[in-house]
Structure formats: structure tokens, C-alpha cells
PDB file of C-alpha atoms in Angstrom:
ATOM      1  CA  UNK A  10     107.931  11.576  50.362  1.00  0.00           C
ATOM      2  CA  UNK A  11     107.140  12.855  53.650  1.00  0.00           C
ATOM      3  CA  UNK A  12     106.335  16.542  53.561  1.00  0.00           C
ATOM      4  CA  UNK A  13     107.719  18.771  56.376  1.00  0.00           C
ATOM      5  CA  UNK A  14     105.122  21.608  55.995  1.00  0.00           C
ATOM      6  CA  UNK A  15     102.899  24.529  57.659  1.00  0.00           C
ATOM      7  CA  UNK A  16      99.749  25.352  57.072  1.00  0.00           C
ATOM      8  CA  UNK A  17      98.661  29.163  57.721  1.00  0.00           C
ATOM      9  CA  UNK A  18      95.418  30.288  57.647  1.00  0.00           C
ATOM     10  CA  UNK A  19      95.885  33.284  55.377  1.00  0.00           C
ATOM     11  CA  UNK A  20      99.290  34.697  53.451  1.00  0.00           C
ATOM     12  CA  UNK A  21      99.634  37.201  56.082  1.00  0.00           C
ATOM     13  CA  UNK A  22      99.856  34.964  58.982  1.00  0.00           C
ATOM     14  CA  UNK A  23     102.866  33.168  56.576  1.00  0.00           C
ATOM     15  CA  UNK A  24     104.351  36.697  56.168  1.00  0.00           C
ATOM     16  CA  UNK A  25     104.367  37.124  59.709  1.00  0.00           C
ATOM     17  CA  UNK A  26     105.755  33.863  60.611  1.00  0.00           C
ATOM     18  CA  UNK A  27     108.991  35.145  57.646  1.00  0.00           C
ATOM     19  CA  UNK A  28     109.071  38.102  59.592  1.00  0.00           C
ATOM     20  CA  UNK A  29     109.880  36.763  62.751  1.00  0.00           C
ATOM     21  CA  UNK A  30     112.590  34.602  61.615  1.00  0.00           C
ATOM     22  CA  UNK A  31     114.619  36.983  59.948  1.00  0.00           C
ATOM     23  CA  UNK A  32     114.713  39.134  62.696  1.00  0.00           C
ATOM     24  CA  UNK A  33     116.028  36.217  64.745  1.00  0.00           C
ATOM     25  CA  UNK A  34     118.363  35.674  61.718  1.00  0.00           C
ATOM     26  CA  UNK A  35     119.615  39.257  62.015  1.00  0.00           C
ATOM     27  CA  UNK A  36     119.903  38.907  66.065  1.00  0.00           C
ATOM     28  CA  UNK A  37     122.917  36.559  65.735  1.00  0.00           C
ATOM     29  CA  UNK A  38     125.476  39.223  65.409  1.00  0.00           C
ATOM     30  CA  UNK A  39     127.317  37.939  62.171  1.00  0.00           C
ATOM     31  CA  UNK A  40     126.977  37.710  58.404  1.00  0.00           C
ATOM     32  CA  UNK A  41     123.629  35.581  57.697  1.00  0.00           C
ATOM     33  CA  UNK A  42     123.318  34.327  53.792  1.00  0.00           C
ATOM     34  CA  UNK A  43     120.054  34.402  52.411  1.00  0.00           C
ATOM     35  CA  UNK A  44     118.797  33.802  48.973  1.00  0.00           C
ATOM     36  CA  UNK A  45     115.484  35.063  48.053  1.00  0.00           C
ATOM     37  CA  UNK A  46     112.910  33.715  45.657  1.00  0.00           C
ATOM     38  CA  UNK A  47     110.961  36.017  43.326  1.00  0.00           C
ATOM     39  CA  UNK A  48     106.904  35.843  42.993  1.00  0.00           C
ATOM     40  CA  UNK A  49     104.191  37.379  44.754  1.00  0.00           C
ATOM     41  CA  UNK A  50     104.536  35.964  47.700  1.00  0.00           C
ATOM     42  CA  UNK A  51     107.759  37.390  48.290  1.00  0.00           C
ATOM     43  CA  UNK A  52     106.670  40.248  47.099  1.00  0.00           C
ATOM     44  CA  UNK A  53     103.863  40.758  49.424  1.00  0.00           C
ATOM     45  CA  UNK A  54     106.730  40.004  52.225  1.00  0.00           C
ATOM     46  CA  UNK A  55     108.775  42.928  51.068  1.00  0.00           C
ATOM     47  CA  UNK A  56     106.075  45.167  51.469  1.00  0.00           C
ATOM     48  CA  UNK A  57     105.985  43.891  54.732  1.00  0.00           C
ATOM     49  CA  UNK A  58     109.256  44.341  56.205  1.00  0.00           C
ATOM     50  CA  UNK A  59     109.386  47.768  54.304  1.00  0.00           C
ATOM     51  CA  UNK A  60     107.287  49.071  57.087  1.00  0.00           C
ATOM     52  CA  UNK A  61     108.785  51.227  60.009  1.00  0.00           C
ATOM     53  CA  UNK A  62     107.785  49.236  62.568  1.00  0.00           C
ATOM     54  CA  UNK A  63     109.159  46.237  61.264  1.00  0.00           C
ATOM     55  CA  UNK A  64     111.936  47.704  59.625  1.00  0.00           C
ATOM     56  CA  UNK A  65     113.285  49.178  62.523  1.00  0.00           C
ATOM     57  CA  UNK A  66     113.489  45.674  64.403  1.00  0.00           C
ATOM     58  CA  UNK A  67     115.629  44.382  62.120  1.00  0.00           C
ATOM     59  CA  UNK A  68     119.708  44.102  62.401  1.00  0.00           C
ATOM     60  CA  UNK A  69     120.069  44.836  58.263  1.00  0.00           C
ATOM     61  CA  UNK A  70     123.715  45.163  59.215  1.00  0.00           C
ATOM     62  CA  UNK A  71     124.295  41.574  59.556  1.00  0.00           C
ATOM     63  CA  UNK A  72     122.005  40.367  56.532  1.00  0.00           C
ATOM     64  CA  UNK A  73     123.320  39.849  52.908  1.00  0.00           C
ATOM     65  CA  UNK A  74     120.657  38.720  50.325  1.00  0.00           C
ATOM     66  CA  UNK A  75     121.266  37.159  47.141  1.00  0.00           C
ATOM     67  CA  UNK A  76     119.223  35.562  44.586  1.00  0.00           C
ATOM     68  CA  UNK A  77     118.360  32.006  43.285  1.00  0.00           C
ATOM     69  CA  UNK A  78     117.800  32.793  39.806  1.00  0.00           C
ATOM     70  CA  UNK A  79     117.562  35.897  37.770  1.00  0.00           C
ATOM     71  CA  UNK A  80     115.970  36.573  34.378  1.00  0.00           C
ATOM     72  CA  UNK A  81     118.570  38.106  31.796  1.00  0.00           C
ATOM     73  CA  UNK A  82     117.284  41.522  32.190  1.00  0.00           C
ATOM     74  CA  UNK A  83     118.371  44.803  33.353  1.00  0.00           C
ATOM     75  CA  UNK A  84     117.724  45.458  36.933  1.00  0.00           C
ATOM     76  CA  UNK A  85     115.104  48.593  35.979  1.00  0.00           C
ATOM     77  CA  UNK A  86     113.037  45.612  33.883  1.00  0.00           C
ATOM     78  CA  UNK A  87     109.578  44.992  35.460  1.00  0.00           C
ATOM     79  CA  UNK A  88     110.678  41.193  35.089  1.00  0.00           C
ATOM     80  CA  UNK A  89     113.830  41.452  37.301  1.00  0.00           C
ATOM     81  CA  UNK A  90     113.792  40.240  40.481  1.00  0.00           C
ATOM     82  CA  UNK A  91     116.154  42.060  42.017  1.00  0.00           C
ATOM     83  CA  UNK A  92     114.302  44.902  40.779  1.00  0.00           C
ATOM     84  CA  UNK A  93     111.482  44.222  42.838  1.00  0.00           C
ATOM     85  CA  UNK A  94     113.136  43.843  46.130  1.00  0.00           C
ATOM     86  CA  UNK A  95     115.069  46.774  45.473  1.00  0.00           C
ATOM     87  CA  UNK A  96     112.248  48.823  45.025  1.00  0.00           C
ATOM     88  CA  UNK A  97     109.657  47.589  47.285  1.00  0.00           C
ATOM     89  CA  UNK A  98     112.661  47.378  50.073  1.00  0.00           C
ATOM     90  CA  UNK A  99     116.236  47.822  49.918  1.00  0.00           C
ATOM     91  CA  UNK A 100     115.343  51.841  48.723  1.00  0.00           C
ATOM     92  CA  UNK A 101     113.678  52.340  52.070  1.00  0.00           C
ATOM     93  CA  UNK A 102     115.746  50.129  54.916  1.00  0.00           C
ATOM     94  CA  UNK A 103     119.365  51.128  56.094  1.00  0.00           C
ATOM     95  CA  UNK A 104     120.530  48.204  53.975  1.00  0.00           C
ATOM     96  CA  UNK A 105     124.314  48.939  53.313  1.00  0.00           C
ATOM     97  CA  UNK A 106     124.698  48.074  49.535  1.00  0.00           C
ATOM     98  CA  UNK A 107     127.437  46.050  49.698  1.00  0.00           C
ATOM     99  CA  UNK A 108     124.886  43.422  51.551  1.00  0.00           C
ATOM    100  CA  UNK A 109     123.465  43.119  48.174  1.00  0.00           C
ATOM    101  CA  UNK A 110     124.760  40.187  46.073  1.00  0.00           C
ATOM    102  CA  UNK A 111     122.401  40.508  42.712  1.00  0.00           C
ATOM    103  CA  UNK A 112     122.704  38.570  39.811  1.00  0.00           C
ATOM    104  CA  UNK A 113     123.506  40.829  36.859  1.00  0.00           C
ATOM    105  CA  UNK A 114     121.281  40.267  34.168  1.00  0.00           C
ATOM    106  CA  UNK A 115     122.633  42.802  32.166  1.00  0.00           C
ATOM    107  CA  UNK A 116     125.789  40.871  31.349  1.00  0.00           C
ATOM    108  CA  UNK A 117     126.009  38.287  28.823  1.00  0.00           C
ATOM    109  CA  UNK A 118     125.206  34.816  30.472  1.00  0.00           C
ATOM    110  CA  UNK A 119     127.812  32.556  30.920  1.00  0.00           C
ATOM    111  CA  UNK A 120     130.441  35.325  32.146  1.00  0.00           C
ATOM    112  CA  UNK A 121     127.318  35.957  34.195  1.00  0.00           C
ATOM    113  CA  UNK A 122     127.015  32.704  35.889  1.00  0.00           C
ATOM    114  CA  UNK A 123     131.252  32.554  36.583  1.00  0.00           C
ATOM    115  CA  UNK A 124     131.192  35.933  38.062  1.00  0.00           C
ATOM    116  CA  UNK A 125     128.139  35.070  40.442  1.00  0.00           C
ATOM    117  CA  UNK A 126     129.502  31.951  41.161  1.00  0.00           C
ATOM    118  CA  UNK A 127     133.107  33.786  42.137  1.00  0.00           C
ATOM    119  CA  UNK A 128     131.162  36.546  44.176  1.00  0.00           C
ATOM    120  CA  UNK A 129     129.343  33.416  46.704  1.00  0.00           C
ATOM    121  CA  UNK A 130     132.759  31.622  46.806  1.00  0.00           C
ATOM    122  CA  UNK A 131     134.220  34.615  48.293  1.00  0.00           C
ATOM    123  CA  UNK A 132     131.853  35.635  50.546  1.00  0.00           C
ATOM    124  CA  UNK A 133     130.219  32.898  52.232  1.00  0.00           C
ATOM    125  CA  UNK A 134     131.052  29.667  54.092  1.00  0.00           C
ATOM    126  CA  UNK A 135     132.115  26.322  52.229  1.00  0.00           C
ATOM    127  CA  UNK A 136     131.738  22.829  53.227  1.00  0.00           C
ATOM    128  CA  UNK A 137     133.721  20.843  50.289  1.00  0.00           C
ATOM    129  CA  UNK A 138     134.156  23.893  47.855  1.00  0.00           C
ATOM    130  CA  UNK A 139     130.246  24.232  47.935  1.00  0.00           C
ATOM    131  CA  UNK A 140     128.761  27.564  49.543  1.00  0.00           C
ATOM    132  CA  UNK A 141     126.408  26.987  52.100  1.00  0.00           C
ATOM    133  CA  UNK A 142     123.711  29.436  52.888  1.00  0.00           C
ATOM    134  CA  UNK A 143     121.822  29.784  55.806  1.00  0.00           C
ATOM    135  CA  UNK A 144     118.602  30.280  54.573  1.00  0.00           C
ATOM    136  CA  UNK A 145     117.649  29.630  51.062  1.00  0.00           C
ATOM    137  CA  UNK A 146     113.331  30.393  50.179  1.00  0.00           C
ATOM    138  CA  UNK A 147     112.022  28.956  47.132  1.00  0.00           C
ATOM    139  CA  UNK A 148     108.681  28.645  45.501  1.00  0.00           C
ATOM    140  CA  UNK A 149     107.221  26.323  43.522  1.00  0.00           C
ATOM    141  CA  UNK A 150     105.641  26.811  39.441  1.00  0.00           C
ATOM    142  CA  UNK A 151     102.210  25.194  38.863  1.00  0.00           C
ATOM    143  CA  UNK A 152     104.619  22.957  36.548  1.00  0.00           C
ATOM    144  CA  UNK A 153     106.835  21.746  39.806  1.00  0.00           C
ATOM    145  CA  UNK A 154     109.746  24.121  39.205  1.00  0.00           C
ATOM    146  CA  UNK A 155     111.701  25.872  41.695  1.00  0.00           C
ATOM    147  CA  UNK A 156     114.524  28.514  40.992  1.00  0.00           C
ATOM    148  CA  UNK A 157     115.080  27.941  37.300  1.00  0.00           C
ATOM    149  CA  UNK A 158     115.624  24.683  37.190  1.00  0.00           C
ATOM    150  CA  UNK A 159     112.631  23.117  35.389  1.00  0.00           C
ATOM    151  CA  UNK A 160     111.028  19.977  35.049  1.00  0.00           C
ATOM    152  CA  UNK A 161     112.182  17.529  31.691  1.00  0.00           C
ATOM    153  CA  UNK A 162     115.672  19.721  31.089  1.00  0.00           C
ATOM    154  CA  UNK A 163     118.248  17.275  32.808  1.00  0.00           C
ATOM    155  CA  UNK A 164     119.762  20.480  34.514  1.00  0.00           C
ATOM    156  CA  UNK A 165     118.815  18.827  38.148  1.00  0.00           C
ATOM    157  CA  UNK A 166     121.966  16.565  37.742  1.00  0.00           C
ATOM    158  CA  UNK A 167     124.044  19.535  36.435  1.00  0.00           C
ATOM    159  CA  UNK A 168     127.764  19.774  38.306  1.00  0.00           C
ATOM    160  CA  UNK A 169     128.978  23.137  39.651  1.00  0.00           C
ATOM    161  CA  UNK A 170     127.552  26.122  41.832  1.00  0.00           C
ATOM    162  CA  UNK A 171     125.373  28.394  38.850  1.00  0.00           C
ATOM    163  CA  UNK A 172     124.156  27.568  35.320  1.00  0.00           C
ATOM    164  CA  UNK A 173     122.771  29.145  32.293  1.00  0.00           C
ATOM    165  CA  UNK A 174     118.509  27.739  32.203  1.00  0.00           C
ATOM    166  CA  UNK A 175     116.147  28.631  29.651  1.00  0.00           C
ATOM    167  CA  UNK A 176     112.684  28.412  30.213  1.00  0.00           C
ATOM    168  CA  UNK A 177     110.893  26.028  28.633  1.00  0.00           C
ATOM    169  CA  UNK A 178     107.966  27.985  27.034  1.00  0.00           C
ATOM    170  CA  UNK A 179     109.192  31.710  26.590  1.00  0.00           C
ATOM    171  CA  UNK A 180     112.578  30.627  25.518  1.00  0.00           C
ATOM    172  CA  UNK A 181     113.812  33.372  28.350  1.00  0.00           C
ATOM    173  CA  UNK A 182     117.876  33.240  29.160  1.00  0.00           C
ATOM    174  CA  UNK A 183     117.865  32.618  33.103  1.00  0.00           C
ATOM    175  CA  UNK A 184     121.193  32.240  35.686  1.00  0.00           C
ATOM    176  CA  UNK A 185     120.149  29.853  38.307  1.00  0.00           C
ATOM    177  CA  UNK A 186     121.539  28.435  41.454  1.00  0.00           C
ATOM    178  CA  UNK A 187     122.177  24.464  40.843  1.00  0.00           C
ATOM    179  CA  UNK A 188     120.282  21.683  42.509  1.00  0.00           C
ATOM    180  CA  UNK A 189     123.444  20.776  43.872  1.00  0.00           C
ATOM    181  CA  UNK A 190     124.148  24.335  45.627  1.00  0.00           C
ATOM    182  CA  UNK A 191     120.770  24.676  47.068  1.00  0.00           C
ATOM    183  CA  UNK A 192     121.093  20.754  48.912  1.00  0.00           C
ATOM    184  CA  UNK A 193     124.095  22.996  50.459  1.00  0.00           C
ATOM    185  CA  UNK A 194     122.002  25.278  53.027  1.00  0.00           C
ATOM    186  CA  UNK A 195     121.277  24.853  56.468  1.00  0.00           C
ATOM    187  CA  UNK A 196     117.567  25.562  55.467  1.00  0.00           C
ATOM    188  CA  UNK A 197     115.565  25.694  52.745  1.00  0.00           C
ATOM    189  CA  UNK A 198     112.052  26.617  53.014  1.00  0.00           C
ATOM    190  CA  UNK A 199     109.131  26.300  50.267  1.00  0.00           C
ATOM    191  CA  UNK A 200     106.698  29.329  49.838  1.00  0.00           C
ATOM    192  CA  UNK A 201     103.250  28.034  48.314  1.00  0.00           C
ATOM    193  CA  UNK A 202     100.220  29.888  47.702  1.00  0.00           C
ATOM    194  CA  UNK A 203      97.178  29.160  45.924  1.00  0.00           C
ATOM    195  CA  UNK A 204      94.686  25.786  45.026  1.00  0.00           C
ATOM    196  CA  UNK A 205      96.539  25.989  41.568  1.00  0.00           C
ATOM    197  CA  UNK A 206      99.545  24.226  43.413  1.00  0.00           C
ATOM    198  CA  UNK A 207      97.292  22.141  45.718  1.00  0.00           C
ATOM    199  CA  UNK A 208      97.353  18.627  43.049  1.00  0.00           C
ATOM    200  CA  UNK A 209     101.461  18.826  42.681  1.00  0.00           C
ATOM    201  CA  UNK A 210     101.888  19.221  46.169  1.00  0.00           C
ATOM    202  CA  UNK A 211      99.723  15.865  46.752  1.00  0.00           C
ATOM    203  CA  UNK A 212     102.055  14.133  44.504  1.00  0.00           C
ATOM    204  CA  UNK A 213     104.936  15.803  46.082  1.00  0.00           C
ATOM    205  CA  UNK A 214     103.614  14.223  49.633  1.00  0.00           C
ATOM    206  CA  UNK A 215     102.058  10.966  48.176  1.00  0.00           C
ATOM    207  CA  UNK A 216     104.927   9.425  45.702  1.00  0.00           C
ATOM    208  CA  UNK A 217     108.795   9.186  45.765  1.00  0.00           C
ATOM    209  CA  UNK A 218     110.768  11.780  44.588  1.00  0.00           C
ATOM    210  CA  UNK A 219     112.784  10.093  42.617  1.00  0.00           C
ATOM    211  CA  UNK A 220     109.623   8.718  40.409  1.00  0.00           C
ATOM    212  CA  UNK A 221     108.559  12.895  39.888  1.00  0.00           C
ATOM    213  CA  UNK A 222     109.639  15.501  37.229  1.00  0.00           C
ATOM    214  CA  UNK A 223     108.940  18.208  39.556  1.00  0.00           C
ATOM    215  CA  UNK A 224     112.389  19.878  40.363  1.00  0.00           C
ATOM    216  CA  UNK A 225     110.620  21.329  43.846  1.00  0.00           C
ATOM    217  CA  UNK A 226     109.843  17.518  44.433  1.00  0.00           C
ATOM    218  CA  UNK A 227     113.888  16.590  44.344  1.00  0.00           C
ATOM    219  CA  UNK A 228     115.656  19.817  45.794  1.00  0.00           C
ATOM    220  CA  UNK A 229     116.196  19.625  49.384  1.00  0.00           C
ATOM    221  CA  UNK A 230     118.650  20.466  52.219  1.00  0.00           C
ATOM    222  CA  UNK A 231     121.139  17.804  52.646  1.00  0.00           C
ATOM    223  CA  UNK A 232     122.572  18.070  56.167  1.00  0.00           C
ATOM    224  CA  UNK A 233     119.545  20.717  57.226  1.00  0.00           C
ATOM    225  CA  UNK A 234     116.112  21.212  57.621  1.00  0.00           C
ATOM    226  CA  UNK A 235     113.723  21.500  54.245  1.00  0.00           C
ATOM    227  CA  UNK A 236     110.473  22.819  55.054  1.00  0.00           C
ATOM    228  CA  UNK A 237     107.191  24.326  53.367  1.00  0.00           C
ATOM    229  CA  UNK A 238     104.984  27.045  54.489  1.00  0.00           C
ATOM    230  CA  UNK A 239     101.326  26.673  52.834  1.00  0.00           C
ATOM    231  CA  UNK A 240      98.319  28.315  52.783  1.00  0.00           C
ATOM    232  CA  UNK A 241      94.955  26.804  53.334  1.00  0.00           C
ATOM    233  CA  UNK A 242      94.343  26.648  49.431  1.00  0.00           C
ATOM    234  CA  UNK A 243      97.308  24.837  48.607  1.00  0.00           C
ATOM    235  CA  UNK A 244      97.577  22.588  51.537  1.00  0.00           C
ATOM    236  CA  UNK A 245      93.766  21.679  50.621  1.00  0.00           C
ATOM    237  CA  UNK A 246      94.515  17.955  49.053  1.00  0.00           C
ATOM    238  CA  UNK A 247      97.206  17.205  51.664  1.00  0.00           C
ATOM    239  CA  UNK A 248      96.923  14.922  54.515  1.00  0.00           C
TER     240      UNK A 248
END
């Protein structure tokens, strides 16, 4: 498949490039939707915009960030991601809370799943009954998964807007985001770091979609713009 991507010299220059965009996100002077990815790439970006300097050019009034999967966890667990954004960010930027759509992982699953389904029905945009962000980032596993949706579990064809996903190794209870609601968004953008990722991306670029297990191979903006911001290391193999 052709492979809309970016190449950045180091992670920082990619953190920069994030940086910039949401500001220009926040600049349009109404409620943006954006669903962050856990990892530490995102992670590193937090830190980022956590500083005064950047903080402070930032409209947090007109942001609201969700999630696009959450491990079944309480929000204090080391493992949640919500826990790591709050943290590293939301604790130290005039965020208002109710700008905040988490996933609970402290409730039992599937009443999980319905209520965060409910909760982006009611608050953002639809086209057709489906919720469309404006910006959703993803990253990729070294085994081609994005969100929770993994690779050999039939869940990319699943109906709806969330599911209950477990993961295919731990056995870990996830709520994801469905293929089908991420297509949705007016962007979707790819974060990728490290040679580890470099051979699935070549197969990502080189062969159809269609004829790949890799989740991150087949989930892409319908009516937008998909894109993926690389470093050197994983771009390496790519032409």
C-alpha cells in the first residue's frame, strides 16, 4: 500500500512537529476531539507540552482528549494510560476536567465499553451514527497492532463504536475503539519509533493490506488523511 509518512531525524524533532499541530488544533476556537495513544512516545510528548513555555501556548479550553484503548485497571495503576497523561500533564496544565473523556478501567468491561461508547455519542460530531474525531494518534506493536485490536482475533471486522479485546499473550481485559470508529476521523496519524518496527513497516509499504494480519496495516481514515510520523530507525527499510 502506499505509505503516507515522515521521516524525522530524532523523536524530538517528531515531538515538536505534535506540538505544533495541537496548538493549531487548539487555535480554532471550538471543541477539537482527540484520542491519544499510550507508549513512550506519547509519553515523551507529554513531558513535552507539560512545559511552561509550551503549555502556556496552548488554548486547553477548546481541547477534549480521550483514549483509544484502556487496560482494565484503575487509573492510579502504573499500566493505565490515562494514568500517565494525567500525571505527566493534565496535573500541571489549566485543563478543565470535564475535557477529560477516560475510559474507566475500574468498571467491569462490557458496562464499560456501553458507557464509553454513550459518553462519545454525546459529545462529539456524527456522520451516520458514527463519532468522528478530529484527530485520532495511534502506534503500532512490533506484532502490527494498533489500539487493542490485534492481529489473528477477527475483532477488525467487529460492528459498533467500542469492544471488549484481550490481549493475546497476557490474557489482559482491554476496552478498545473499533476499526470501524477509528476509519471515522478526519485524521489519523501513526507514531513509530525504533528499528524493531522497521521490517513490518516494509511490509506495510510493500504488500496490500488486505493480504496482512497487521491491524495498523488495515486501519485508516476513510474520508481523511492517514499519515505516519517515523524516525530514522524505523523508516530505515522503507523506500
Amino acid at each position: 500500500m502506499s505509505l503516507n509518512y515522515q521521516r524525522f531525524d530524532t523523536a524530538m524533532l517528531l515531538i515538536e512537529q505534535l506540538t505544533k499541530e495541537l496548538i493549531a488544533y487548539s487555535k480554532l476556537q471550538r471543541p477539537v476531539h482527540i484520542s491519544l495513544s499510550g507508549g513512550s512516545t506519547p509519553k515523551r510528548w507529554f513531558t513535552h507540552l507539560a512545559q511552561d513555555s509550551v503549555a502556556q501556548s496552548i488554548d486547553w479550553n477548546n481541547l477534549h482528549f480521550w483514549w483509544g484503548d484502556e487496560r482494565m485497571v484503575d487509573p492510579t495503576d502504573e499500566q493505565s494510560n490515562f494514568g500517565d497523561v494525567n500525571q505527566i500533564l493534565f496535573q500541571h496544565v489549566p485543563l478543565p476536567s470535564s475535557n477529560i473523556h477516560r475510559i474507566q478501567g475500574e468498571n467491569e468491561p462490557e458496562f464499560e465499553a456501553k458507557r464509553f461508547k454513550d459518553e462519545m455519542l454525546s459529545h462529539i460530531p456524527l456522520r451516520d451514527g458514527m463519532p468522528v474525531f478530529d484527530w485520532i494518534i495511534l502506534g503500532m506493536g512490533e506484532d502490527g497492532h494498533t489500539a487493542s485490536l490485534f492481529p489473528y482475533q477477527g475483532t477488525m471486522d467487529a460492528p459498533g463504536i467500542t469492544l471488549v479485546a484481550k490481549h493475546p499473550e497476557s490474557g489482559q481485559i482491554r476496552v478498545t475503539k473499533t476499526a470501524a470508529l477509528l476509519e471515522q476521523a478526519q485524521r489519523i496519524t501513526y507514531l513509530v519509533i525504533g528499528k524493531s518496527k522497521a521490517g513490518i513497516l516494509k511490509e506495510i509499504q510493500s504488500q496490500a493490506a488486505d493480504s496482512l494480519p497487521y491491524p495498523a496495516a488495515k486501519v485508516k481514515s476513510l474520508r481523511g488523511e492517514t499519515q505516519w510520523y517515523l524516525d530514522k530507525d524505523a523508516a530505515i527499510e522503507l523506500v
